[in-house]
Every structure is written in C-alpha cells, then in structure tokens.
PDB file of C-alpha atoms in Angstrom:
ATOM      1  CA  MET T   1     101.249 166.678   7.548  1.00 83.00           C
ATOM      2  CA  SER T   2     104.644 167.905   8.780  1.00 89.00           C
ATOM      3  CA  LYS T   3     107.806 165.813   8.632  1.00 88.00           C
ATOM      4  CA  VAL T   4     107.686 165.422  12.392  1.00 91.00           C
ATOM      5  CA  ASP T   5     104.108 164.158  12.292  1.00 92.00           C
ATOM      6  CA  GLU T   6     104.883 161.706   9.485  1.00 92.00           C
ATOM      7  CA  PHE T   7     107.894 160.390  11.367  1.00 95.00           C
ATOM      8  CA  GLU T   8     106.086 160.033  14.685  1.00 95.00           C
ATOM      9  CA  GLU T   9     103.259 158.151  12.990  1.00 95.00           C
ATOM     10  CA  LEU T  10     105.780 155.712  11.525  1.00 95.00           C
ATOM     11  CA  ARG T  11     108.051 155.477  14.573  1.00 96.00           C
ATOM     12  CA  PRO T  12     106.422 152.260  15.994  1.00 95.00           C
ATOM     13  CA  LEU T  13     106.842 150.487  12.644  1.00 95.00           C
ATOM     14  CA  LEU T  14     110.432 151.694  12.265  1.00 97.00           C
ATOM     15  CA  PHE T  15     111.355 150.556  15.770  1.00 97.00           C
ATOM     16  CA  SER T  16     109.743 147.150  15.237  1.00 96.00           C
ATOM     17  CA  ILE T  17     111.653 146.632  11.993  1.00 96.00           C
ATOM     18  CA  ALA T  18     114.952 147.659  13.586  1.00 97.00           C
ATOM     19  CA  TYR T  19     114.399 145.589  16.737  1.00 97.00           C
ATOM     20  CA  ARG T  20     113.679 142.418  14.789  1.00 96.00           C
ATOM     21  CA  ILE T  21     116.820 142.942  12.717  1.00 96.00           C
ATOM     22  CA  LEU T  22     119.043 143.875  15.673  1.00 95.00           C
ATOM     23  CA  GLY T  23     117.546 142.145  18.733  1.00 94.00           C
ATOM     24  CA  SER T  24     118.515 145.170  20.774  1.00 95.00           C
ATOM     25  CA  VAL T  25     116.203 147.874  22.094  1.00 96.00           C
ATOM     26  CA  GLY T  26     118.986 150.430  22.460  1.00 94.00           C
ATOM     27  CA  GLU T  27     120.445 149.843  19.004  1.00 95.00           C
ATOM     28  CA  ALA T  28     116.964 149.857  17.454  1.00 96.00           C
ATOM     29  CA  GLU T  29     116.159 153.202  19.078  1.00 96.00           C
ATOM     30  CA  ASP T  30     119.486 154.596  17.825  1.00 96.00           C
ATOM     31  CA  ALA T  31     118.731 153.337  14.297  1.00 97.00           C
ATOM     32  CA  VAL T  32     115.303 155.001  14.353  1.00 97.00           C
ATOM     33  CA  GLN T  33     116.833 158.260  15.562  1.00 97.00           C
ATOM     34  CA  GLU T  34     119.461 158.158  12.805  1.00 97.00           C
ATOM     35  CA  ALA T  35     116.704 157.517  10.240  1.00 96.00           C
ATOM     36  CA  TRP T  36     114.889 160.627  11.494  1.00 95.00           C
ATOM     37  CA  LEU T  37     118.042 162.739  11.151  1.00 96.00           C
ATOM     38  CA  ARG T  38     118.468 161.632   7.535  1.00 95.00           C
ATOM     39  CA  PHE T  39     114.770 162.207   6.804  1.00 94.00           C
ATOM     40  CA  ASP T  40     114.858 165.650   8.369  1.00 92.00           C
ATOM     41  CA  ALA T  41     118.053 166.571   6.521  1.00 92.00           C
ATOM     42  CA  SER T  42     116.812 165.470   3.084  1.00 87.00           C
ATOM     43  CA  ALA T  43     116.394 168.488   0.833  1.00 84.00           C
ATOM     44  CA  THR T  44     113.514 166.935  -1.100  1.00 84.00           C
ATOM     45  CA  ARG T  45     110.341 165.417   0.286  1.00 84.00           C
ATOM     46  CA  PRO T  46     110.168 161.705  -0.651  1.00 87.00           C
ATOM     47  CA  ALA T  47     107.024 160.523  -2.441  1.00 88.00           C
ATOM     48  CA  SER T  48     106.448 158.016   0.369  1.00 92.00           C
ATOM     49  CA  ALA T  49     107.733 158.740   3.856  1.00 93.00           C
ATOM     50  CA  LYS T  50     107.046 155.127   4.826  1.00 94.00           C
ATOM     51  CA  ALA T  51     109.144 153.768   1.953  1.00 93.00           C
ATOM     52  CA  PHE T  52     111.975 156.232   2.603  1.00 95.00           C
ATOM     53  CA  LEU T  53     112.106 155.748   6.357  1.00 96.00           C
ATOM     54  CA  SER T  54     111.652 151.953   6.239  1.00 96.00           C
ATOM     55  CA  ALA T  55     114.459 151.629   3.713  1.00 95.00           C
ATOM     56  CA  THR T  56     116.673 153.984   5.705  1.00 96.00           C
ATOM     57  CA  VAL T  57     116.163 152.256   9.050  1.00 97.00           C
ATOM     58  CA  THR T  58     116.724 148.872   7.389  1.00 97.00           C
ATOM     59  CA  ARG T  59     120.026 149.932   5.826  1.00 96.00           C
ATOM     60  CA  ILE T  60     121.195 151.461   9.106  1.00 97.00           C
ATOM     61  CA  SER T  61     120.214 148.295  10.984  1.00 96.00           C
ATOM     62  CA  ILE T  62     122.090 146.082   8.514  1.00 95.00           C
ATOM     63  CA  ASP T  63     125.260 148.131   9.040  1.00 94.00           C
ATOM     64  CA  VAL T  64     124.864 148.044  12.836  1.00 94.00           C
ATOM     65  CA  LEU T  65     124.189 144.299  12.800  1.00 93.00           C
ATOM     66  CA  ARG T  66     127.335 143.632  10.782  1.00 92.00           C
ATOM     67  CA  SER T  67     129.468 145.304  13.432  1.00 89.00           C
ATOM     68  CA  ALA T  68     127.410 143.822  16.279  1.00 86.00           C
ATOM     69  CA  ARG T  69     128.070 140.305  14.988  1.00 81.00           C
ATOM     70  CA  VAL T  70     131.751 140.661  15.902  1.00 80.00           C
ATOM     71  CA  ARG T  71     130.882 141.761  19.452  1.00 83.00           C
ATOM     72  CA  ARG T  72     128.364 138.951  19.863  1.00 82.00           C
ATOM     73  CA  GLU T  73     130.951 136.362  18.837  1.00 83.00           C
ATOM     74  CA  GLU T  74     133.103 137.593  21.728  1.00 86.00           C
ATOM     75  CA  TYR T  75     130.180 137.813  24.174  1.00 89.00           C
ATOM     76  CA  VAL T  76     130.691 136.165  27.567  1.00 90.00           C
ATOM     77  CA  GLY T  77     128.203 133.293  27.882  1.00 90.00           C
ATOM     78  CA  PRO T  78     124.912 132.880  26.036  1.00 91.00           C
ATOM     79  CA  TRP T  79     123.655 135.954  24.156  1.00 93.00           C
ATOM     80  CA  PHE T  80     119.938 136.753  24.281  1.00 95.00           C
ATOM     81  CA  PRO T  81     118.018 139.669  22.765  1.00 95.00           C
ATOM     82  CA  GLU T  82     117.262 142.622  24.990  1.00 97.00           C
ATOM     83  CA  PRO T  83     113.856 141.864  26.526  1.00 97.00           C
ATOM     84  CA  LEU T  84     110.930 143.745  25.017  1.00 96.00           C
ATOM     85  CA  LEU T  85     107.880 144.094  27.257  1.00 95.00           C
ATOM     86  CA  SER T  86     105.651 145.821  24.736  1.00 90.00           C
ATOM     87  CA  ASP T  87     105.925 145.955  20.959  1.00 89.00           C
ATOM     88  CA  PRO T  88     104.951 149.505  19.929  1.00 89.00           C
ATOM     89  CA  TYR T  89     103.770 148.373  16.481  1.00 88.00           C
ATOM     90  CA  GLN T  90     100.299 146.871  16.596  1.00 85.00           C
ATOM     91  CA  ASP T  91      98.218 145.372  13.816  1.00 84.00           C
ATOM     92  CA  PRO T  92      95.145 143.625  15.270  1.00 82.00           C
ATOM     93  CA  ALA T  93      94.661 141.583  12.100  1.00 80.00           C
ATOM     94  CA  ARG T  94      98.155 140.082  12.436  1.00 79.00           C
ATOM     95  CA  SER T  95      98.728 140.202  16.192  1.00 79.00           C
ATOM     96  CA  ALA T  96      99.586 136.488  16.484  1.00 78.00           C
ATOM     97  CA  GLU T  97     102.180 136.622  13.685  1.00 78.00           C
ATOM     98  CA  LEU T  98     103.731 139.781  15.110  1.00 83.00           C
ATOM     99  CA  ALA T  99     103.971 138.230  18.589  1.00 83.00           C
ATOM    100  CA  ASP T 100     105.535 135.062  17.167  1.00 84.00           C
ATOM    101  CA  SER T 101     108.100 137.061  15.217  1.00 88.00           C
ATOM    102  CA  VAL T 102     109.331 138.928  18.282  1.00 90.00           C
ATOM    103  CA  SER T 103     109.679 135.944  20.655  1.00 91.00           C
ATOM    104  CA  MET T 104     113.172 135.253  21.966  1.00 92.00           C
ATOM    105  CA  ALA T 105     113.129 131.882  20.243  1.00 90.00           C
ATOM    106  CA  ALA T 106     112.319 133.516  16.896  1.00 91.00           C
ATOM    107  CA  LEU T 107     114.949 136.234  17.367  1.00 93.00           C
ATOM    108  CA  LEU T 108     117.573 133.626  18.231  1.00 92.00           C
ATOM    109  CA  LEU T 109     116.649 131.772  15.042  1.00 91.00           C
ATOM    110  CA  LEU T 110     117.058 135.024  13.109  1.00 92.00           C
ATOM    111  CA  GLU T 111     120.589 135.258  14.522  1.00 91.00           C
ATOM    112  CA  ARG T 112     121.458 132.308  12.262  1.00 89.00           C
ATOM    113  CA  LEU T 113     120.747 134.381   9.163  1.00 93.00           C
ATOM    114  CA  SER T 114     123.062 136.814   7.438  1.00 93.00           C
ATOM    115  CA  PRO T 115     122.147 140.500   7.919  1.00 94.00           C
ATOM    116  CA  LEU T 116     120.678 140.643   4.398  1.00 95.00           C
ATOM    117  CA  GLU T 117     118.694 137.419   4.808  1.00 96.00           C
ATOM    118  CA  ARG T 118     117.413 138.599   8.159  1.00 95.00           C
ATOM    119  CA  SER T 119     116.327 141.972   6.798  1.00 96.00           C
ATOM    120  CA  VAL T 120     114.560 140.484   3.784  1.00 97.00           C
ATOM    121  CA  PHE T 121     112.812 137.914   5.994  1.00 95.00           C
ATOM    122  CA  VAL T 122     111.651 140.555   8.479  1.00 95.00           C
ATOM    123  CA  LEU T 123     110.380 142.964   5.822  1.00 95.00           C
ATOM    124  CA  ARG T 124     108.570 140.289   3.813  1.00 94.00           C
ATOM    125  CA  GLU T 125     107.385 137.690   6.332  1.00 92.00           C
ATOM    126  CA  VAL T 126     106.652 139.957   9.266  1.00 91.00           C
ATOM    127  CA  PHE T 127     105.648 143.264   7.678  1.00 92.00           C
ATOM    128  CA  ALA T 128     104.486 142.053   4.223  1.00 91.00           C
ATOM    129  CA  PHE T 129     106.545 144.566   2.228  1.00 94.00           C
ATOM    130  CA  GLY T 130     106.571 144.153  -1.546  1.00 95.00           C
ATOM    131  CA  PHE T 131     109.729 142.862  -3.203  1.00 96.00           C
ATOM    132  CA  ASP T 132     110.194 146.200  -4.977  1.00 94.00           C
ATOM    133  CA  GLU T 133     110.258 147.958  -1.587  1.00 94.00           C
ATOM    134  CA  ILE T 134     112.569 145.334  -0.095  1.00 96.00           C
ATOM    135  CA  ALA T 135     114.953 145.582  -3.038  1.00 96.00           C
ATOM    136  CA  ALA T 136     115.184 149.337  -2.564  1.00 93.00           C
ATOM    137  CA  ALA T 137     115.721 148.921   1.172  1.00 93.00           C
ATOM    138  CA  VAL T 138     118.560 146.389   1.027  1.00 94.00           C
ATOM    139  CA  GLY T 139     120.152 147.523  -2.240  1.00 93.00           C
ATOM    140  CA  ARG T 140     119.676 144.251  -4.123  1.00 94.00           C
ATOM    141  CA  SER T 141     117.587 143.268  -7.122  1.00 96.00           C
ATOM    142  CA  GLU T 142     114.108 141.828  -6.622  1.00 96.00           C
ATOM    143  CA  ALA T 143     115.354 138.463  -7.921  1.00 96.00           C
ATOM    144  CA  ALA T 144     118.206 138.465  -5.415  1.00 96.00           C
ATOM    145  CA  CYS T 145     115.782 139.331  -2.616  1.00 96.00           C
ATOM    146  CA  ARG T 146     113.558 136.384  -3.563  1.00 96.00           C
ATOM    147  CA  GLN T 147     116.588 134.100  -3.317  1.00 96.00           C
ATOM    148  CA  LEU T 148     117.566 135.579   0.028  1.00 96.00           C
ATOM    149  CA  LEU T 149     114.036 134.938   1.271  1.00 96.00           C
ATOM    150  CA  VAL T 150     114.105 131.309   0.120  1.00 95.00           C
ATOM    151  CA  ARG T 151     117.316 130.702   2.063  1.00 93.00           C
ATOM    152  CA  ALA T 152     116.015 132.537   5.113  1.00 93.00           C
ATOM    153  CA  ARG T 153     112.762 130.558   5.142  1.00 92.00           C
ATOM    154  CA  ARG T 154     114.719 127.301   4.888  1.00 90.00           C
ATOM    155  CA  HIS T 155     116.870 128.214   7.910  1.00 87.00           C
ATOM    156  CA  MET T 156     113.872 129.350   9.930  1.00 87.00           C
ATOM    157  CA  ARG T 157     111.797 126.253   9.145  1.00 83.00           C
ATOM    158  CA  ALA T 158     114.686 123.993  10.153  1.00 78.00           C
ATOM    159  CA  GLY T 159     114.862 125.512  13.623  1.00 73.00           C
ATOM    160  CA  ARG T 160     111.198 126.201  14.367  1.00 70.00           C
ATOM    161  CA  PRO T 161     109.379 123.858  16.809  1.00 62.00           C
ATOM    162  CA  ARG T 162     106.448 121.920  15.335  1.00 55.00           C
ATOM    163  CA  PHE T 163     103.887 122.063  18.125  1.00 55.00           C
ATOM    164  CA  GLU T 164     104.062 125.472  19.732  1.00 64.00           C
ATOM    165  CA  ALA T 165     101.268 126.260  22.205  1.00 67.00           C
ATOM    166  CA  ASP T 166      98.597 128.863  21.512  1.00 80.00           C
ATOM    167  CA  ARG T 167      98.425 132.088  23.534  1.00 81.00           C
ATOM    168  CA  GLN T 168      95.747 130.899  25.968  1.00 86.00           C
ATOM    169  CA  GLU T 169      97.570 127.659  26.710  1.00 87.00           C
ATOM    170  CA  ARG T 170     100.814 129.557  27.286  1.00 88.00           C
ATOM    171  CA  GLN T 171      99.141 131.988  29.659  1.00 90.00           C
ATOM    172  CA  GLU T 172      97.423 129.241  31.684  1.00 92.00           C
ATOM    173  CA  LEU T 173     100.620 127.253  32.019  1.00 94.00           C
ATOM    174  CA  ALA T 174     102.601 130.359  32.942  1.00 94.00           C
ATOM    175  CA  ALA T 175     100.100 131.281  35.660  1.00 95.00           C
ATOM    176  CA  ARG T 176     100.482 127.827  37.228  1.00 96.00           C
ATOM    177  CA  PHE T 177     104.272 128.072  36.887  1.00 96.00           C
ATOM    178  CA  PHE T 178     104.497 131.410  38.685  1.00 95.00           C
ATOM    179  CA  ASP T 179     102.062 130.263  41.393  1.00 95.00           C
ATOM    180  CA  ALA T 180     104.242 127.196  42.025  1.00 95.00           C
ATOM    181  CA  LEU T 181     107.376 129.374  41.982  1.00 94.00           C
ATOM    182  CA  ARG T 182     105.887 131.769  44.508  1.00 92.00           C
ATOM    183  CA  GLU T 183     104.867 128.859  46.789  1.00 92.00           C
ATOM    184  CA  GLY T 184     108.180 126.994  46.393  1.00 91.00           C
ATOM    185  CA  ASP T 185     106.228 123.974  45.155  1.00 94.00           C
ATOM    186  CA  PHE T 186     108.883 121.588  43.837  1.00 96.00           C
ATOM    187  CA  ALA T 187     106.483 118.902  42.585  1.00 96.00           C
ATOM    188  CA  GLY T 188     104.192 121.507  41.054  1.00 95.00           C
ATOM    189  CA  LEU T 189     107.064 123.085  39.151  1.00 96.00           C
ATOM    190  CA  ARG T 190     108.543 119.777  38.060  1.00 96.00           C
ATOM    191  CA  ASP T 191     105.217 118.640  36.586  1.00 95.00           C
ATOM    192  CA  LEU T 192     105.009 121.778  34.422  1.00 96.00           C
ATOM    193  CA  LEU T 193     108.473 121.327  32.964  1.00 97.00           C
ATOM    194  CA  ALA T 194     109.377 119.216  29.951  1.00 95.00           C
ATOM    195  CA  ALA T 195     111.706 116.318  30.726  1.00 95.00           C
ATOM    196  CA  ASP T 196     114.488 118.037  28.758  1.00 95.00           C
ATOM    197  CA  VAL T 197     113.697 121.590  29.838  1.00 96.00           C
ATOM    198  CA  SER T 198     116.682 123.916  29.921  1.00 96.00           C
ATOM    199  CA  MET T 199     117.276 127.026  32.006  1.00 96.00           C
ATOM    200  CA  VAL T 200     119.865 129.446  30.652  1.00 95.00           C
ATOM    201  CA  GLY T 201     121.053 132.851  31.845  1.00 93.00           C
ATOM    202  CA  ASP T 202     122.527 135.852  30.017  1.00 94.00           C
ATOM    203  CA  GLY T 203     124.747 137.923  32.282  1.00 92.00           C
ATOM    204  CA  GLY T 204     127.342 138.906  29.699  1.00 91.00           C
ATOM    205  CA  GLY T 205     130.041 138.671  32.367  1.00 90.00           C
ATOM    206  CA  LYS T 206     128.533 141.753  34.037  1.00 92.00           C
ATOM    207  CA  ALA T 207     126.277 140.050  36.583  1.00 91.00           C
ATOM    208  CA  PRO T 208     126.178 136.737  38.430  1.00 88.00           C
ATOM    209  CA  GLN T 209     124.737 134.081  36.165  1.00 80.00           C
ATOM    210  CA  LEU T 210     124.436 130.323  35.847  1.00 79.00           C
ATOM    211  CA  ALA T 211     127.809 128.782  35.094  1.00 75.00           C
ATOM    212  CA  ARG T 212     126.121 126.641  32.463  1.00 85.00           C
ATOM    213  CA  ALA T 213     122.656 125.674  31.317  1.00 91.00           C
ATOM    214  CA  VAL T 214     120.658 123.605  33.807  1.00 95.00           C
ATOM    215  CA  VAL T 215     118.863 120.781  32.008  1.00 96.00           C
ATOM    216  CA  GLY T 216     116.108 118.398  33.107  1.00 96.00           C
ATOM    217  CA  ALA T 217     112.841 118.871  35.012  1.00 96.00           C
ATOM    218  CA  GLU T 218     114.206 117.650  38.362  1.00 96.00           C
ATOM    219  CA  ASN T 219     117.319 119.831  38.172  1.00 96.00           C
ATOM    220  CA  VAL T 220     115.507 122.982  37.089  1.00 97.00           C
ATOM    221  CA  ALA T 221     112.706 122.561  39.679  1.00 96.00           C
ATOM    222  CA  ARG T 222     115.300 121.962  42.384  1.00 95.00           C
ATOM    223  CA  LEU T 223     117.236 125.087  41.370  1.00 94.00           C
ATOM    224  CA  LEU T 224     114.131 127.255  41.285  1.00 95.00           C
ATOM    225  CA  THR T 225     112.852 126.083  44.660  1.00 94.00           C
ATOM    226  CA  SER T 226     116.248 126.550  46.279  1.00 93.00           C
ATOM    227  CA  VAL T 227     116.999 130.049  44.926  1.00 91.00           C
ATOM    228  CA  PHE T 228     113.663 131.853  44.888  1.00 92.00           C
ATOM    229  CA  PRO T 229     112.865 131.454  48.606  1.00 91.00           C
ATOM    230  CA  LEU T 230     116.227 133.102  49.294  1.00 92.00           C
ATOM    231  CA  LEU T 231     115.394 135.939  46.903  1.00 94.00           C
ATOM    232  CA  ALA T 232     112.025 136.394  48.612  1.00 93.00           C
ATOM    233  CA  ARG T 233     113.802 136.461  51.967  1.00 92.00           C
ATOM    234  CA  ILE T 234     115.752 139.559  50.881  1.00 94.00           C
ATOM    235  CA  ASP T 235     112.611 141.195  49.467  1.00 95.00           C
ATOM    236  CA  VAL T 236     113.147 140.437  45.784  1.00 96.00           C
ATOM    237  CA  THR T 237     109.734 140.355  44.148  1.00 96.00           C
ATOM    238  CA  PHE T 238     108.475 139.496  40.691  1.00 95.00           C
ATOM    239  CA  GLU T 239     105.533 140.456  38.547  1.00 95.00           C
ATOM    240  CA  PRO T 240     104.379 138.225  35.684  1.00 95.00           C
ATOM    241  CA  HIS T 241     104.573 140.126  32.392  1.00 95.00           C
ATOM    242  CA  GLU T 242     104.670 139.257  28.748  1.00 94.00           C
ATOM    243  CA  VAL T 243     108.255 139.304  27.506  1.00 96.00           C
ATOM    244  CA  ASN T 244     108.773 139.369  23.749  1.00 94.00           C
ATOM    245  CA  GLY T 245     105.210 138.216  23.235  1.00 90.00           C
ATOM    246  CA  ARG T 246     105.594 135.213  25.536  1.00 92.00           C
ATOM    247  CA  PRO T 247     104.954 134.626  29.251  1.00 94.00           C
ATOM    248  CA  GLY T 248     107.623 135.928  31.555  1.00 96.00           C
ATOM    249  CA  ALA T 249     108.272 138.020  34.624  1.00 97.00           C
ATOM    250  CA  VAL T 250     110.224 141.047  35.785  1.00 97.00           C
ATOM    251  CA  PHE T 251     112.146 140.600  39.042  1.00 97.00           C
ATOM    252  CA  ARG T 252     112.893 143.630  41.215  1.00 97.00           C
ATOM    253  CA  ASP T 253     114.987 144.273  44.309  1.00 96.00           C
ATOM    254  CA  ARG T 254     113.525 145.797  47.468  1.00 95.00           C
ATOM    255  CA  ASP T 255     113.925 149.287  45.982  1.00 96.00           C
ATOM    256  CA  GLY T 256     111.902 148.368  42.915  1.00 97.00           C
ATOM    257  CA  LYS T 257     114.918 148.325  40.612  1.00 97.00           C
ATOM    258  CA  VAL T 258     114.984 145.759  37.800  1.00 98.00           C
ATOM    259  CA  LEU T 259     117.109 142.753  38.747  1.00 97.00           C
ATOM    260  CA  HIS T 260     116.430 140.421  35.854  1.00 96.00           C
ATOM    261  CA  VAL T 261     113.804 139.325  33.353  1.00 97.00           C
ATOM    262  CA  LEU T 262     112.590 135.773  32.911  1.00 96.00           C
ATOM    263  CA  ALA T 263     111.046 134.491  29.687  1.00 96.00           C
ATOM    264  CA  ILE T 264     109.550 131.044  29.224  1.00 94.00           C
ATOM    265  CA  GLU T 265     108.819 129.051  26.077  1.00 92.00           C
ATOM    266  CA  VAL T 266     106.003 126.502  26.033  1.00 91.00           C
ATOM    267  CA  LEU T 267     105.960 123.492  23.752  1.00 87.00           C
ATOM    268  CA  ASP T 268     103.646 120.497  23.693  1.00 84.00           C
ATOM    269  CA  GLY T 269     101.858 121.644  26.848  1.00 88.00           C
ATOM    270  CA  GLN T 270     104.996 121.958  28.959  1.00 93.00           C
ATOM    271  CA  ILE T 271     107.666 124.557  29.614  1.00 94.00           C
ATOM    272  CA  GLN T 272     110.563 123.816  27.315  1.00 94.00           C
ATOM    273  CA  THR T 273     112.958 126.706  27.927  1.00 95.00           C
ATOM    274  CA  ILE T 274     113.493 129.288  30.662  1.00 96.00           C
ATOM    275  CA  ARG T 275     115.709 132.215  29.728  1.00 96.00           C
ATOM    276  CA  SER T 276     116.945 134.792  32.198  1.00 95.00           C
ATOM    277  CA  VAL T 277     118.436 138.128  31.179  1.00 96.00           C
ATOM    278  CA  ILE T 278     120.423 139.728  34.009  1.00 95.00           C
ATOM    279  CA  ASN T 279     123.069 141.653  32.044  1.00 96.00           C
ATOM    280  CA  PRO T 280     122.476 145.235  33.308  1.00 96.00           C
ATOM    281  CA  ASP T 281     123.292 146.659  29.867  1.00 95.00           C
ATOM    282  CA  LYS T 282     120.186 144.911  28.518  1.00 96.00           C
ATOM    283  CA  LEU T 283     117.795 146.091  31.228  1.00 97.00           C
ATOM    284  CA  GLY T 284     118.324 149.865  31.355  1.00 95.00           C
ATOM    285  CA  HIS T 285     115.404 150.586  29.024  1.00 95.00           C
ATOM    286  CA  LEU T 286     113.055 149.029  31.620  1.00 96.00           C
ATOM    287  CA  GLY T 287     113.985 151.476  34.384  1.00 96.00           C
ATOM    288  CA  PRO T 288     116.623 151.770  37.129  1.00 97.00           C
ATOM    289  CA  VAL T 289     118.702 148.585  37.295  1.00 97.00           C
ATOM    290  CA  ALA T 290     119.533 146.781  40.535  1.00 96.00           C
ATOM    291  CA  ASP T 291     123.066 145.900  41.628  1.00 96.00           C
ATOM    292  CA  ALA T 292     122.948 142.166  40.897  1.00 95.00           C
ATOM    293  CA  TRP T 293     126.286 141.564  42.626  1.00 95.00           C
ATOM    294  CA  ALA T 294     124.966 143.125  45.846  1.00 95.00           C
ATOM    295  CA  VAL T 295     121.822 141.000  45.630  1.00 94.00           C
ATOM    296  CA  ASP T 296     123.988 137.926  45.087  1.00 93.00           C
ATOM    297  CA  ARG T 297     125.971 138.717  48.237  1.00 94.00           C
ATOM    298  CA  GLU T 298     122.741 139.106  50.207  1.00 93.00           C
ATOM    299  CA  VAL T 299     121.468 135.770  48.910  1.00 92.00           C
ATOM    300  CA  LYS T 300     124.649 134.040  50.023  1.00 90.00           C
ATOM    301  CA  GLN T 301     124.373 135.670  53.446  1.00 90.00           C
ATOM    302  CA  ALA T 302     120.740 134.562  53.737  1.00 87.00           C
ATOM    303  CA  ARG T 303     121.751 131.013  52.821  1.00 86.00           C
ATOM    304  CA  ARG T 304     124.426 130.964  55.554  1.00 86.00           C
ATOM    305  CA  GLU T 305     121.937 132.248  58.130  1.00 83.00           C
ATOM    306  CA  MET T 306     119.469 129.475  57.279  1.00 76.00           C
ATOM    307  CA  LYS T 307     121.984 126.694  57.920  1.00 72.00           C
TER     308      LYS T 307
END
C-alpha cells in the first residue's frame, strides 16, 4: 500500500482525533494536512502508519490548542465548537460512544481540561488507544498518562448530566420541537422545554447574536415564536439535521446560503439547552455563508411592516 493510500485510509480517524482535541473543523483539517506533510517527508517508513500519524496529529493539535486557548479567552461572547454535521470516522460497534463524545456539551466539557488531559482522554476514552501509544503521542510516560486520565475523568464526570436521553427519544422530541417551531406554536414549544432551559448564541462579534442567554421555558418559547415567523417571512428556511451527533437544524437564507446552525440538548425528556452558531468563520465548511447582518436588517424591516 502506498503512503497516500495509508494516509487516506486513516484520514477519518485523524480528523476525528484532531476535531475532538480542537473543537474546530478548520483547525482539525489543517492539523491532518500537516500530519500528512510530515508523514510524506519522513525518510523512513514507520512500522505502523496509524501509530505515527495518530501521534503526529495529536502533537500538532496540542500545540494548536495551546495557542487557541489565548484566542478563546478573548473571544466575544460564548464560544462554541464549530458545528460538525457528519463525523467521518465510523465504528458501528461504538457508534453511541462516538456520538456522545462529539456532542457540543461533551466538547465544551473537554474545554475545561488542559491540552494534555484532553488529548489523553480523547485517545483513551474515545478511541481506546493503549497507554504505550498515548505516551508516545503526548511525550509523557505511561504512568503520567494514567494520572492525566484520572484527572480528566474526574473533571468530565463532574460536569456530565446524569439522565441524558437515548437517541430515539432525542429524535422524537426534536421532531416535535421543529414542527412546533415551523407552526409558531408557543404552547407546543413551551411544553417541550425544561423549566430552566437556556438558549445561547455564538456570533463571535461577527454576526448579530443574543445579547445574553435567554433562560426559562416561557422566555425561550416567546423568543422563538416571535423571531422565526419573521425569518420565514423573508424566506429563511431550515432543515433538521444532526449536529455533533445531536438533533439540530441548518438555517439558510433565500439563496440557500448557511445562516446559522442550531443544536439542541435533551435531558430528562425535555430540551435543556439550545445553542446557535452564527459566527460566519465557523460555518464556511458547510458551504457559502449568508450575510447575517443583511438578514437582520430584513427581519427588522419585516417587523416594522407588520406593526
């Protein structure tokens, strides 16, 4: 098998490792590309391409994450991962665990970990790498990696919800949610939302976004039923789609360009969190991006015309 063939076979795994460490599609793709350049430039053929490339993409991702942390501390408003509509790495035997590990809630929990803790956790808990492989990837001893994993597990357990819904329950609830949203059904939406539901937007200062999180079933239902009819009036449409392994939707302007992505988290049979990513820098990998400011102006005009 040629180097190119070996790399292409491993590309989905490499991307999935990098994305879970970085929470960014663009940075993960760059890390995978850099790993290929180092693999291609190596004078000797490694005994295991998987071990070499996994270790390389992990080390690159750790370095990128260290510098990204500074930028994220200065980020305008809430920071969310770049939405991922389809995870290229598939393992049918572990599909549920892989989907859980890529959810926005899980990735935001991973943000609490140091780059080394995060990398060790991802390699061991998500991809079941051996400690010898992890040690080689992160440049620490096996004993140190075991300690990093203990700390990472403790942080993750502390933030993980206890009664997360299964996939079928999430899908059924999401279908009812999007039906109610499409119909502007205030009561229907309110009944699907947890009493302390929160709706939060990530615009990064580059698109109109919520000034602050909206909390409470009444408030969130009222916001949704006041804004989405106006969006529909100016031909904004949405299509339900899994986002980071959870129910969500992609919203598009009248030209089909991506306006924003909505992701919902279900807990105890109700919608607990609604996250919206509208920062154009985080949507480019999904296709042409709409001018959110222009859409916002049209919405305001539509609101004035309805009064």
